[in-house]
Amino acid sequence: MFAFSFALLLSLLPAAANIYGLDELTGGCWYRGAGQQYILIWEWTTFFGWMDASILYCAIVIIMIIRKLNLVAKQFDTLDFSSTSRSSSHLPLISKARISSVVRRVMWYPVLPVAQIFGGFTQTYYHINHEIPYVVLLICFIGLSLQGLLNALVFSQDIAVTLSQPSLLEWLRYMLLIKIFSFPKTTSRVNPSNNLSSINSSVGNKLSAPSVLVEKDNSDKQNVVQGSSIELTEKISEEIVTTLRRL
C-alpha cells in the first residue's frame, strides 16, 4: 500500500506543477520542454532516479544471494560424511548440484531491469550533449525490445515451470500415441427379420437367412479381430510410454 501511494504521489506532483503534455521536440506525451535543466531534474526525481535505485537494490540483493549460496556450497566440502551410511554418500553431490542450479537461475534475474536502464541513460545523454550516438540508440532499442523475450527465458527456468514440464510432456506424448494407434469403432450391421417385407415368400426367407447369418458371422469375426488389435495397440502404447518415461 505504501509503495502504491508513493508511486501515485510521484505521478501527481508533475501534474500539480502543470508540466505534463505534448512535447513538440520529442513528439511524445510526457514532460513538456524536453532539453531544459529543470525538466531533467523532474524526470530523475520522479522516474529515472527511483528506477535506477530499484535496479541497484535488486542487483545488490542478487549479489548477496549468490555469495551466500557459494558460501553454503563451500561449507558442504568441509562437512564429514564418513560416519553416515553408504546411501547418503551422494548427499553432498546432490546438494551442490541443486545449489549450482539455483545460482545459475538467480544470476539471470538482474538482466531484466539492467536491460531497461538504457532508456533513461539515452534521454539524459541527449539532454546534456544534444545528440545521441547511433550505438547508444541501438542498445536502447535492443534492450527495450528484448524485455518480453528475457522475461520468457528467465521465468521458463523457474522451479515451478521446470517441475511441470515432465508431466506436461508425458501427457502430450500419451495423447499423441492414442491418436496415432487408435482405430475408429465400427458397428455391425445385421438386418433384422422384422424388416423383411410381408410379401416375400417362405422360400425367399429361407434363401435370405444364410446370407444374414454369414453377414453376422463376418461382423463377429471383424469385432474379434478389432478387439485383439486394440488390445495389442494398448500394450504397445503402454510400452512406448514406459520407455519415454525412462528417457
mmCIF file of N, CA and C in Angstrom, residues 132-178:
data_model
loop_
_atom_site.group_PDB
_atom_site.id
_atom_site.type_symbol
_atom_site.label_atom_id
_atom_site.label_comp_id
_atom_site.label_asym_id
_atom_site.label_seq_id
_atom_site.Cartn_x
_atom_site.Cartn_y
_atom_site.Cartn_z
ATOM 1 N N ILE A 132 22.551 11.974 -29.837
ATOM 2 C CA ILE A 132 22.576 10.586 -29.370
ATOM 3 C C ILE A 132 23.405 9.769 -30.354
ATOM 4 N N PRO A 133 24.479 9.134 -29.909
ATOM 5 C CA PRO A 133 25.244 8.271 -30.815
ATOM 6 C C PRO A 133 24.399 7.085 -31.281
ATOM 7 N N TYR A 134 24.713 6.624 -32.463
ATOM 8 C CA TYR A 134 23.924 5.529 -33.040
ATOM 9 C C TYR A 134 24.053 4.250 -32.211
ATOM 10 N N VAL A 135 25.239 4.000 -31.668
ATOM 11 C CA VAL A 135 25.448 2.788 -30.874
ATOM 12 C C VAL A 135 24.595 2.821 -29.613
ATOM 13 N N VAL A 136 24.549 3.982 -28.942
ATOM 14 C CA VAL A 136 23.740 4.110 -27.725
ATOM 15 C C VAL A 136 22.258 3.950 -28.043
ATOM 16 N N LEU A 137 21.823 4.556 -29.141
ATOM 17 C CA LEU A 137 20.418 4.432 -29.534
ATOM 18 C C LEU A 137 20.072 2.990 -29.894
ATOM 19 N N LEU A 138 21.004 2.294 -30.547
ATOM 20 C CA LEU A 138 20.766 0.898 -30.913
ATOM 21 C C LEU A 138 20.670 0.016 -29.671
ATOM 22 N N ILE A 139 21.544 0.248 -28.692
ATOM 23 C CA ILE A 139 21.488 -0.518 -27.446
ATOM 24 C C ILE A 139 20.180 -0.268 -26.714
ATOM 25 N N CYS A 140 19.716 0.970 -26.739
ATOM 26 C CA CYS A 140 18.455 1.320 -26.079
ATOM 27 C C CYS A 140 17.284 0.566 -26.703
ATOM 28 N N PHE A 141 17.209 0.573 -28.020
ATOM 29 C CA PHE A 141 16.094 -0.101 -28.696
ATOM 30 C C PHE A 141 16.178 -1.616 -28.536
ATOM 31 N N ILE A 142 17.390 -2.171 -28.566
ATOM 32 C CA ILE A 142 17.536 -3.618 -28.390
ATOM 33 C C ILE A 142 17.126 -4.024 -26.978
ATOM 34 N N GLY A 143 17.556 -3.239 -25.979
ATOM 35 C CA GLY A 143 17.190 -3.559 -24.601
ATOM 36 C C GLY A 143 15.697 -3.498 -24.355
ATOM 37 N N LEU A 144 15.040 -2.480 -24.913
ATOM 38 C CA LEU A 144 13.593 -2.364 -24.736
ATOM 39 C C LEU A 144 12.846 -3.449 -25.502
ATOM 40 N N SER A 145 13.361 -3.844 -26.650
ATOM 41 C CA SER A 145 12.675 -4.856 -27.457
ATOM 42 C C SER A 145 12.828 -6.256 -26.885
ATOM 43 N N LEU A 146 13.902 -6.502 -26.155
ATOM 44 C CA LEU A 146 14.148 -7.834 -25.609
ATOM 45 C C LEU A 146 13.469 -8.068 -24.268
ATOM 46 N N GLN A 147 12.671 -7.128 -23.804
ATOM 47 C CA GLN A 147 12.066 -7.271 -22.482
ATOM 48 C C GLN A 147 11.169 -8.511 -22.405
ATOM 49 N N GLY A 148 10.293 -8.683 -23.386
ATOM 50 C CA GLY A 148 9.401 -9.844 -23.363
ATOM 51 C C GLY A 148 10.145 -11.156 -23.511
ATOM 52 N N LEU A 149 11.146 -11.188 -24.400
ATOM 53 C CA LEU A 149 11.921 -12.408 -24.595
ATOM 54 C C LEU A 149 12.715 -12.774 -23.345
ATOM 55 N N LEU A 150 13.314 -11.784 -22.693
ATOM 56 C CA LEU A 150 14.073 -12.056 -21.472
ATOM 57 C C LEU A 150 13.163 -12.551 -20.358
ATOM 58 N N ASN A 151 11.972 -11.957 -20.240
ATOM 59 C CA ASN A 151 11.014 -12.438 -19.243
ATOM 60 C C ASN A 151 10.655 -13.898 -19.491
ATOM 61 N N ALA A 152 10.413 -14.245 -20.751
ATOM 62 C CA ALA A 152 10.054 -15.628 -21.075
ATOM 63 C C ALA A 152 11.201 -16.588 -20.770
ATOM 64 N N LEU A 153 12.437 -16.192 -21.093
ATOM 65 C CA LEU A 153 13.580 -17.068 -20.853
ATOM 66 C C LEU A 153 13.851 -17.256 -19.370
ATOM 67 N N VAL A 154 13.760 -16.177 -18.599
ATOM 68 C CA VAL A 154 14.063 -16.267 -17.173
ATOM 69 C C VAL A 154 13.004 -17.068 -16.436
ATOM 70 N N PHE A 155 11.741 -16.744 -16.666
ATOM 71 C CA PHE A 155 10.685 -17.422 -15.923
ATOM 72 C C PHE A 155 10.432 -18.835 -16.437
ATOM 73 N N SER A 156 10.904 -19.179 -17.640
ATOM 74 C CA SER A 156 10.802 -20.568 -18.085
ATOM 75 C C SER A 156 11.748 -21.479 -17.316
ATOM 76 N N GLN A 157 12.780 -20.907 -16.689
ATOM 77 C CA GLN A 157 13.704 -21.677 -15.869
ATOM 78 C C GLN A 157 13.312 -21.694 -14.399
ATOM 79 N N ASP A 158 12.144 -21.148 -14.077
ATOM 80 C CA ASP A 158 11.675 -21.187 -12.698
ATOM 81 C C ASP A 158 11.400 -22.624 -12.273
ATOM 82 N N ILE A 159 11.554 -22.888 -10.972
ATOM 83 C CA ILE A 159 11.413 -24.257 -10.477
ATOM 84 C C ILE A 159 10.009 -24.785 -10.722
ATOM 85 N N ALA A 160 8.993 -23.945 -10.503
ATOM 86 C CA ALA A 160 7.613 -24.395 -10.717
ATOM 87 C C ALA A 160 7.362 -24.770 -12.171
ATOM 88 N N VAL A 161 7.963 -24.024 -13.093
ATOM 89 C CA VAL A 161 7.772 -24.318 -14.518
ATOM 90 C C VAL A 161 8.537 -25.568 -14.922
ATOM 91 N N THR A 162 9.778 -25.706 -14.456
ATOM 92 C CA THR A 162 10.574 -26.877 -14.826
ATOM 93 C C THR A 162 10.010 -28.160 -14.236
ATOM 94 N N LEU A 163 9.399 -28.077 -13.052
ATOM 95 C CA LEU A 163 8.796 -29.272 -12.461
ATOM 96 C C LEU A 163 7.535 -29.703 -13.194
ATOM 97 N N SER A 164 6.839 -28.754 -13.797
ATOM 98 C CA SER A 164 5.610 -29.099 -14.520
ATOM 99 C C SER A 164 5.878 -29.557 -15.946
ATOM 100 N N GLN A 165 7.090 -29.350 -16.458
ATOM 101 C CA GLN A 165 7.391 -29.743 -17.833
ATOM 102 C C GLN A 165 7.339 -31.251 -18.061
ATOM 103 N N PRO A 166 7.917 -32.116 -17.191
ATOM 104 C CA PRO A 166 7.851 -33.560 -17.473
ATOM 105 C C PRO A 166 6.435 -34.099 -17.529
ATOM 106 N N SER A 167 5.577 -33.705 -16.584
ATOM 107 C CA SER A 167 4.204 -34.200 -16.590
ATOM 108 C C SER A 167 3.443 -33.706 -17.814
ATOM 109 N N LEU A 168 3.688 -32.467 -18.226
ATOM 110 C CA LEU A 168 3.014 -31.941 -19.410
ATOM 111 C C LEU A 168 3.474 -32.663 -20.671
ATOM 112 N N LEU A 169 4.783 -32.881 -20.806
ATOM 113 C CA LEU A 169 5.295 -33.594 -21.972
ATOM 114 C C LEU A 169 4.822 -35.040 -21.991
ATOM 115 N N GLU A 170 4.747 -35.648 -20.814
ATOM 116 C CA GLU A 170 4.247 -37.026 -20.754
ATOM 117 C C GLU A 170 2.790 -37.105 -21.195
ATOM 118 N N TRP A 171 1.986 -36.144 -20.776
ATOM 119 C CA TRP A 171 0.579 -36.129 -21.181
ATOM 120 C C TRP A 171 0.446 -35.910 -22.689
ATOM 121 N N LEU A 172 1.262 -35.009 -23.252
ATOM 122 C CA LEU A 172 1.209 -34.764 -24.691
ATOM 123 C C LEU A 172 1.638 -35.998 -25.480
ATOM 124 N N ARG A 173 2.685 -36.692 -25.010
ATOM 125 C CA ARG A 173 3.119 -37.903 -25.693
ATOM 126 C C ARG A 173 2.046 -38.990 -25.631
ATOM 127 N N TYR A 174 1.409 -39.122 -24.478
ATOM 128 C CA TYR A 174 0.368 -40.135 -24.334
ATOM 129 C C TYR A 174 -0.801 -39.845 -25.265
ATOM 130 N N MET A 175 -1.234 -38.584 -25.325
ATOM 131 C CA MET A 175 -2.342 -38.229 -26.208
ATOM 132 C C MET A 175 -1.964 -38.425 -27.671
ATOM 133 N N LEU A 176 -0.698 -38.148 -28.011
ATOM 134 C CA LEU A 176 -0.250 -38.351 -29.389
ATOM 135 C C LEU A 176 -0.258 -39.827 -29.755
ATOM 136 N N LEU A 177 0.178 -40.681 -28.834
ATOM 137 C CA LEU A 177 0.162 -42.115 -29.097
ATOM 138 C C LEU A 177 -1.255 -42.646 -29.228
ATOM 139 N N ILE A 178 -2.160 -42.137 -28.418
ATOM 140 C CA ILE A 178 -3.555 -42.563 -28.515
ATOM 141 C C ILE A 178 -4.129 -42.182 -29.874
#
